[in-house]
PDB file of C-alpha atoms in Angstrom:
ATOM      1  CA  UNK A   1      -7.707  16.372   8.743  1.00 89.00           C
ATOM      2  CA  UNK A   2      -9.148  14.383  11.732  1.00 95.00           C
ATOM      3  CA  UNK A   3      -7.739  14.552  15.376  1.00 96.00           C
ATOM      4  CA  UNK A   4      -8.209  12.817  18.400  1.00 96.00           C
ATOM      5  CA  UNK A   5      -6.167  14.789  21.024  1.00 96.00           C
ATOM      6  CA  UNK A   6      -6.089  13.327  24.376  1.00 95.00           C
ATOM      7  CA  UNK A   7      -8.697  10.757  24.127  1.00 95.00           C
ATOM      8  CA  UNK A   8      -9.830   9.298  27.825  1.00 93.00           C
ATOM      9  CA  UNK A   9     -13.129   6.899  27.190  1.00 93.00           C
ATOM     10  CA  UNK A  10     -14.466   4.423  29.955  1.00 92.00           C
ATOM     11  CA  UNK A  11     -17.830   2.267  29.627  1.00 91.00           C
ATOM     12  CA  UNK A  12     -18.620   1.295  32.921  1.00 90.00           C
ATOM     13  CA  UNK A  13     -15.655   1.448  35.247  1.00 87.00           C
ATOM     14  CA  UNK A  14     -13.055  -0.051  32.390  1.00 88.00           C
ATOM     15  CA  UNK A  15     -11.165   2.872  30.556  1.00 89.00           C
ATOM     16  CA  UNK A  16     -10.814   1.789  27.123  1.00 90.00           C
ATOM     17  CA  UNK A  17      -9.111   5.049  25.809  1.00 92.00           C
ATOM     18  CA  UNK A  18      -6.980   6.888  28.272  1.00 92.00           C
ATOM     19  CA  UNK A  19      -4.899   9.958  26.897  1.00 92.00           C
ATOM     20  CA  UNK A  20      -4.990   8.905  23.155  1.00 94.00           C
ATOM     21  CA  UNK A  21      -4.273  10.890  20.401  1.00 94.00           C
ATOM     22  CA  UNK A  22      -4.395  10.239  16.713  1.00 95.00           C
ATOM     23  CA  UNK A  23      -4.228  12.274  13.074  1.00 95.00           C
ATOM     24  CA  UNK A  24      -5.275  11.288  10.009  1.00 96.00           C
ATOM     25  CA  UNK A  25      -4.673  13.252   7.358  1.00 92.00           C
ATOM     26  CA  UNK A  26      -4.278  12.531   3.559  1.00 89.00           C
ATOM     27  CA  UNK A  27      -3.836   8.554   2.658  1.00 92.00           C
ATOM     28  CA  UNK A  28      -4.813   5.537   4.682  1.00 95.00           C
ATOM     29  CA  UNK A  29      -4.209   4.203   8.180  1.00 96.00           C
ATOM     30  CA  UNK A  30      -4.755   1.091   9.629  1.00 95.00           C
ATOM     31  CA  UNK A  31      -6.028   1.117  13.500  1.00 93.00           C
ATOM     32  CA  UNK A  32      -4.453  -2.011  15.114  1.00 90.00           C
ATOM     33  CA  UNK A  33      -4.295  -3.781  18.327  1.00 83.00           C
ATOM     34  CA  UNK A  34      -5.709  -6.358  20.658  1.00 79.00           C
ATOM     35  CA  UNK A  35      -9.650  -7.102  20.371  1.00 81.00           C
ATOM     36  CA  UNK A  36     -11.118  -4.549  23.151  1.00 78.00           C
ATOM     37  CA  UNK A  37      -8.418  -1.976  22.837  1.00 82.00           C
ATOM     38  CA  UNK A  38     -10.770   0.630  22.131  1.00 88.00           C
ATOM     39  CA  UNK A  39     -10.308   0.410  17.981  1.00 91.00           C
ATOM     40  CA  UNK A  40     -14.249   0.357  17.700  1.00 93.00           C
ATOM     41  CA  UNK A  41     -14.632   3.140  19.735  1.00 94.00           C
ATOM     42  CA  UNK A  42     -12.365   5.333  18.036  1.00 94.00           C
ATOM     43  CA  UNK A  43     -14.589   5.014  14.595  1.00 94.00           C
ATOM     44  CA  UNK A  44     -17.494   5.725  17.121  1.00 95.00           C
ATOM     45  CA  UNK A  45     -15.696   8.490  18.460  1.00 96.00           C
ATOM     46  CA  UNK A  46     -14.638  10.241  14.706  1.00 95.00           C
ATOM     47  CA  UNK A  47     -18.562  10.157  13.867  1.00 95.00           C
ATOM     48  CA  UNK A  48     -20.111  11.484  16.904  1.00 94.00           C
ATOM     49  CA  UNK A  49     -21.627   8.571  17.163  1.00 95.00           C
ATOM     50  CA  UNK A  50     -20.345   8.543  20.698  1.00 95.00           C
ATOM     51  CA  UNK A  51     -18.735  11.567  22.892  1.00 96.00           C
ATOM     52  CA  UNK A  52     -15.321  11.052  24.957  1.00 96.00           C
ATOM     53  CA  UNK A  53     -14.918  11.142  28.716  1.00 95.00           C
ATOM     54  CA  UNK A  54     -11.841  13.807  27.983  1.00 95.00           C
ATOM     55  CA  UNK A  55     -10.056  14.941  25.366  1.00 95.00           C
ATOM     56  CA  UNK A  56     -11.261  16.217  21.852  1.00 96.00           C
ATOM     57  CA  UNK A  57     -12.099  15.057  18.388  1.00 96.00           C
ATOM     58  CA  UNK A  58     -11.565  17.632  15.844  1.00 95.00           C
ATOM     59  CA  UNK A  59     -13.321  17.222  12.552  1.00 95.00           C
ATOM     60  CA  UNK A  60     -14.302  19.783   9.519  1.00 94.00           C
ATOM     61  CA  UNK A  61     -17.195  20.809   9.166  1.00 93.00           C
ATOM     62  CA  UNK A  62     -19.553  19.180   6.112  1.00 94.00           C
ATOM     63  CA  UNK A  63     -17.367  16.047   6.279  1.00 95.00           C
ATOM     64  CA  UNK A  64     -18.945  13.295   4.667  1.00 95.00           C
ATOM     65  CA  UNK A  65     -18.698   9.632   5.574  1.00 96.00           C
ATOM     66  CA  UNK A  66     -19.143   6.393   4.363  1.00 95.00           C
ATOM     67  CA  UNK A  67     -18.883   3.984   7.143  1.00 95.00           C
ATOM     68  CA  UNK A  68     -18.989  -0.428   6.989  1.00 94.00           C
ATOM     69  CA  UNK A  69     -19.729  -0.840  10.942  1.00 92.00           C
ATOM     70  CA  UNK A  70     -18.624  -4.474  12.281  1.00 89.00           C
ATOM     71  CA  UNK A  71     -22.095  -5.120  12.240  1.00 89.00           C
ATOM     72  CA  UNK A  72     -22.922  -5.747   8.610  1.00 89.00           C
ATOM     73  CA  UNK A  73     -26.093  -3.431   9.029  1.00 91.00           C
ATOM     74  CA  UNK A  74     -27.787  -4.916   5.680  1.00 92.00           C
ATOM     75  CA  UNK A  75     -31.687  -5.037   4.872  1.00 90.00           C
ATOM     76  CA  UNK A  76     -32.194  -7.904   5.282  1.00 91.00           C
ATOM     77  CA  UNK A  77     -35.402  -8.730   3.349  1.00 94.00           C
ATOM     78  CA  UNK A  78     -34.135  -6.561   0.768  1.00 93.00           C
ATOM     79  CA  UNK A  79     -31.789  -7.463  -2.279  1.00 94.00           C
ATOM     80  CA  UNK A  80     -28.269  -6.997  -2.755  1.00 95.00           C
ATOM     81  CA  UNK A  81     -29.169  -4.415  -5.548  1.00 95.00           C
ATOM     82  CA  UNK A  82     -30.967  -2.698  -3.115  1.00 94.00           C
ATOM     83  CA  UNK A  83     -28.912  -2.490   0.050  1.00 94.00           C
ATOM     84  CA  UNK A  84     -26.387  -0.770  -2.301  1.00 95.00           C
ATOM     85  CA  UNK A  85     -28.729   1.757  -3.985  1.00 95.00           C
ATOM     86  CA  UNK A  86     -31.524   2.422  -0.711  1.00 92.00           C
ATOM     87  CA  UNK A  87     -28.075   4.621   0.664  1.00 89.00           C
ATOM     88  CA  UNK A  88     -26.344   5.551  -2.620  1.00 86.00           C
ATOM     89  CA  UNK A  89     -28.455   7.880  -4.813  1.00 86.00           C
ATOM     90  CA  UNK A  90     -25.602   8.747  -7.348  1.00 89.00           C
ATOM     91  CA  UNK A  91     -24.944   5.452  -8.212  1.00 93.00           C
ATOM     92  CA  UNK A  92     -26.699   3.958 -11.346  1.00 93.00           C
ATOM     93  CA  UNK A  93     -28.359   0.451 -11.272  1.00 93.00           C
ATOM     94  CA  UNK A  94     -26.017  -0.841 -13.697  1.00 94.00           C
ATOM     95  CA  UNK A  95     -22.930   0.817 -11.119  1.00 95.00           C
ATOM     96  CA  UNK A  96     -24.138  -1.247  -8.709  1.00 95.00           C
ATOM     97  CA  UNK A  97     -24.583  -4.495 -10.369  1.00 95.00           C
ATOM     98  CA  UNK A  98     -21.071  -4.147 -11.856  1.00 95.00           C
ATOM     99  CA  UNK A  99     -19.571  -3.559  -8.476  1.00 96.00           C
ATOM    100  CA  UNK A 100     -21.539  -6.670  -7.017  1.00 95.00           C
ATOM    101  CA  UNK A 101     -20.262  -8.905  -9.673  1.00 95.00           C
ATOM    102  CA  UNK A 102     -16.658  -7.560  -8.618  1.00 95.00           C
ATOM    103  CA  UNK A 103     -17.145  -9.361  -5.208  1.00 94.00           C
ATOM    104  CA  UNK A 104     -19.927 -11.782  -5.406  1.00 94.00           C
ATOM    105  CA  UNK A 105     -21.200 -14.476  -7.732  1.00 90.00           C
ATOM    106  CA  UNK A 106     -23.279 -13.339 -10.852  1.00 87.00           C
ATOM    107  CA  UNK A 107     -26.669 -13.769  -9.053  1.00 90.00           C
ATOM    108  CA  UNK A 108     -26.027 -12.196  -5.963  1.00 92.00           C
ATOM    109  CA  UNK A 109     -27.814  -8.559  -7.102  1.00 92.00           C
ATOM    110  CA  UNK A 110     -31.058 -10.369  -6.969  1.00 93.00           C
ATOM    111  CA  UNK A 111     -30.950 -12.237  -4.256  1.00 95.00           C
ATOM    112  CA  UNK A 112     -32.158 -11.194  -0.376  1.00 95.00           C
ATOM    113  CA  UNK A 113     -29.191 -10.119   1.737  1.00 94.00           C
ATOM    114  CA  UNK A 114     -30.899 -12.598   4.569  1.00 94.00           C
ATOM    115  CA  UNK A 115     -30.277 -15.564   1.951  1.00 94.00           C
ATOM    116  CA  UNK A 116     -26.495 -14.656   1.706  1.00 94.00           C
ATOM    117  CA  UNK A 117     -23.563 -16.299   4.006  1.00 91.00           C
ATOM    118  CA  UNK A 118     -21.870 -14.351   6.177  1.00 91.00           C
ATOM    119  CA  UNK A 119     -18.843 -13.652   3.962  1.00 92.00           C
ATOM    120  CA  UNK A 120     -21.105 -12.563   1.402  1.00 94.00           C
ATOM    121  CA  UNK A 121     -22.924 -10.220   3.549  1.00 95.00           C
ATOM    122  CA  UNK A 122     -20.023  -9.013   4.724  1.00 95.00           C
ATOM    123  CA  UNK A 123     -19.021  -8.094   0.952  1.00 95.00           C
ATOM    124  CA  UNK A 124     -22.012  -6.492   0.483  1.00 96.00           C
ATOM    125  CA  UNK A 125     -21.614  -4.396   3.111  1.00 96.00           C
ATOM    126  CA  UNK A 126     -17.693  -3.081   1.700  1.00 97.00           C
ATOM    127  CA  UNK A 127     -19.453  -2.221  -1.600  1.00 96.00           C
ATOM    128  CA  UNK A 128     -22.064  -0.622  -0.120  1.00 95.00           C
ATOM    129  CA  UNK A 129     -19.750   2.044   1.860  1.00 96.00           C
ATOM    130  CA  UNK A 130     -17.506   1.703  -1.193  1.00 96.00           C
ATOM    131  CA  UNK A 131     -19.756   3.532  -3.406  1.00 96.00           C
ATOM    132  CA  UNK A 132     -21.234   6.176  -1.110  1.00 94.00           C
ATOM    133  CA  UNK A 133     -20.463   9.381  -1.881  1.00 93.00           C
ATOM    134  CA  UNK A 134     -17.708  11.033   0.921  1.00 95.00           C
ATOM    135  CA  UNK A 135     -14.824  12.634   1.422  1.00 96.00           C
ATOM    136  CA  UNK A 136     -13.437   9.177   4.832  1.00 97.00           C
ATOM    137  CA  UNK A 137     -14.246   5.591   4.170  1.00 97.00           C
ATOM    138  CA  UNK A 138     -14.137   4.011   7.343  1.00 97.00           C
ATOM    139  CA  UNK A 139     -14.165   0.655   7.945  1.00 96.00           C
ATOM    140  CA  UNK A 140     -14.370  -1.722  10.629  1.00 94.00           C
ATOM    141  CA  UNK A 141     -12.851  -5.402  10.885  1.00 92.00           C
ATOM    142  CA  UNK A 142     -14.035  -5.236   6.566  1.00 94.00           C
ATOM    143  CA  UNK A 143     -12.311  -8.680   6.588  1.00 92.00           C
ATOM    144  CA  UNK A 144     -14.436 -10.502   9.113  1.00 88.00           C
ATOM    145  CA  UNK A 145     -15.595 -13.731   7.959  1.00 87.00           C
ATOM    146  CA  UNK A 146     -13.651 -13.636   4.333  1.00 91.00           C
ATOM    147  CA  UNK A 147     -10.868 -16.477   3.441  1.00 91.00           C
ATOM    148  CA  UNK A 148      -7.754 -15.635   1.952  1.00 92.00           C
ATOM    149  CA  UNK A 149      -8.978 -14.998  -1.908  1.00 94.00           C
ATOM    150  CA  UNK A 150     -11.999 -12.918  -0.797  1.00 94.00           C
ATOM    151  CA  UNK A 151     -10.263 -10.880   1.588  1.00 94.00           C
ATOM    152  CA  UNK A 152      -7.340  -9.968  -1.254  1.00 95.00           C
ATOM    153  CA  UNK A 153      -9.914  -9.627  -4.277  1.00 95.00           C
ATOM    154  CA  UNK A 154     -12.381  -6.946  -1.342  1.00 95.00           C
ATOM    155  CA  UNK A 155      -8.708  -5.068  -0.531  1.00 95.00           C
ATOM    156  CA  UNK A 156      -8.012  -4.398  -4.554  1.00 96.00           C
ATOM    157  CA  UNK A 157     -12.286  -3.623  -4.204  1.00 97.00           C
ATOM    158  CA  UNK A 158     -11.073  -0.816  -1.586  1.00 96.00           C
ATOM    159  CA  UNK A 159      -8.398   0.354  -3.514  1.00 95.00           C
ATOM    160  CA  UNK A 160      -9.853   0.270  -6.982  1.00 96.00           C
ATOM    161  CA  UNK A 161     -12.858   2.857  -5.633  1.00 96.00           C
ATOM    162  CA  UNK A 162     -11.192   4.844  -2.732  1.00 95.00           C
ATOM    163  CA  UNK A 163     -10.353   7.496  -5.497  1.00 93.00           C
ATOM    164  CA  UNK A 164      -8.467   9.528  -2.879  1.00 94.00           C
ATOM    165  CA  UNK A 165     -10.461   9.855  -0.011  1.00 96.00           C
ATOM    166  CA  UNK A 166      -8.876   9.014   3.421  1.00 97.00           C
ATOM    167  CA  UNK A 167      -9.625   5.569   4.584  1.00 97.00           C
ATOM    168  CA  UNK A 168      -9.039   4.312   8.190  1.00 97.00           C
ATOM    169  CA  UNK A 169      -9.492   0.537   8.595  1.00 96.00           C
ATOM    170  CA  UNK A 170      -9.556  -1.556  11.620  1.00 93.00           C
ATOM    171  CA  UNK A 171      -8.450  -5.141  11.855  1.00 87.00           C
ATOM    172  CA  UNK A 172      -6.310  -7.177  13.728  1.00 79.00           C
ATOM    173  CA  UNK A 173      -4.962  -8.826  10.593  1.00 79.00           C
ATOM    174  CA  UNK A 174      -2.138  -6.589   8.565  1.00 84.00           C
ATOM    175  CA  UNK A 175      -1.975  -8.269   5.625  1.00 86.00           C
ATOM    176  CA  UNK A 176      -2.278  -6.549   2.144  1.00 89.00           C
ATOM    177  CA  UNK A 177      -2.231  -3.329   3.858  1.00 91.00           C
ATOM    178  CA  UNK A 178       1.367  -2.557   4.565  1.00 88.00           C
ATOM    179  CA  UNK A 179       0.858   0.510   2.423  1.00 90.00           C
ATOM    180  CA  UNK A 180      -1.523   1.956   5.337  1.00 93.00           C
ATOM    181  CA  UNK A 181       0.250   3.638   8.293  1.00 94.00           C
ATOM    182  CA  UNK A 182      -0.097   1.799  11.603  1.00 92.00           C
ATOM    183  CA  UNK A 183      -1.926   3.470  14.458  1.00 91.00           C
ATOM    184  CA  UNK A 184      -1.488   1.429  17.430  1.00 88.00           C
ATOM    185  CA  UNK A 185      -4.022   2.055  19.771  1.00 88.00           C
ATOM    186  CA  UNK A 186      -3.635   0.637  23.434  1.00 78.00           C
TER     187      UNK A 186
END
């Protein structure tokens, strides 16, 4: 279980968070609301990535994460095959290259991720976090850049290799995640 009891966070003089609280427990949830809300900075807040003005973040110990920032954070003179296996050691080659072919076109594993569009990067970046060994998948605006057939093939993606762990997406679009529970955050 993760917590976020009493959340304040302000960059510069605008509060972003003030007095928010959140659990996430077993399943998946779906952080929504306006761009700016403070949806970002809740992810940033769950890995320590950032620390809050007030309030506190409880997480277990030894939690493992696999984490697709908004920022598709790819190597960029690096293949596809690579960006996936450089941060997954228990996945196989052939894994990989199976998984790629589930999103992208048959010779996407070869190619440079600077050579791919930004949809496809974008992709890449879903399997990538997809695969990685953890107990929380997050993932943040996954659907950025993706029409309507990429973005419902990448949700069945999610779903197909979540195998249980908890997930907690951000977007401002709720479609083909109704199953998720809503966490408004404003």
């Amino acid at each position: 279980m993760i917590e976020l009891k009493n959340i304040t966070k302000s960059f510069d003089d605008k509060k972003v968070l003030d007095s928010f609280s959140a659990v996430f427990e077993e399943g998946g949830y779906l952080l929504k609301g306006p761009s700016g809300i403070g949806k970002t900075t809740c992810i940033l807040l769950v890995l320590g990535l950032i620390k809050p003005d007030g309030g506190e973040v409880s997480i277990p110990d030894n939690t493992r994460f696999a984490v697709c920032f908004q920022e598709n954070r790819l190597l960029e003179k690096e293949t596809a095959l690579t960006n996936i296996l450089a941060v997954n050691d228990n996945v196989t080659e052939e894994a990989a290259k199976s998984a790629i072919l589930e999103l992208l076109p048959e010779d996407t594993a070869d190619k440079k991720a600077g050579e791919l569009s930004g949809g496809m990067k974008r992709r890449l970046a879903v399997i990538r976090a997809m695969l990685h060994d953890s107990d929380v998948v997050i993932l943040d605006e996954p659907f950025t850049g993706l029409d309507d057939a990429s973005r419902e093939q990448t949700i069945a993606f999610i779903r197909k290799y979540l195998n249980g762990r908890l997930l907690i997406i951000t977007s401002h679009d709720e479609r083909g995640l109704d199953d998720l529970k809503i966490v408004n955050v404003d």
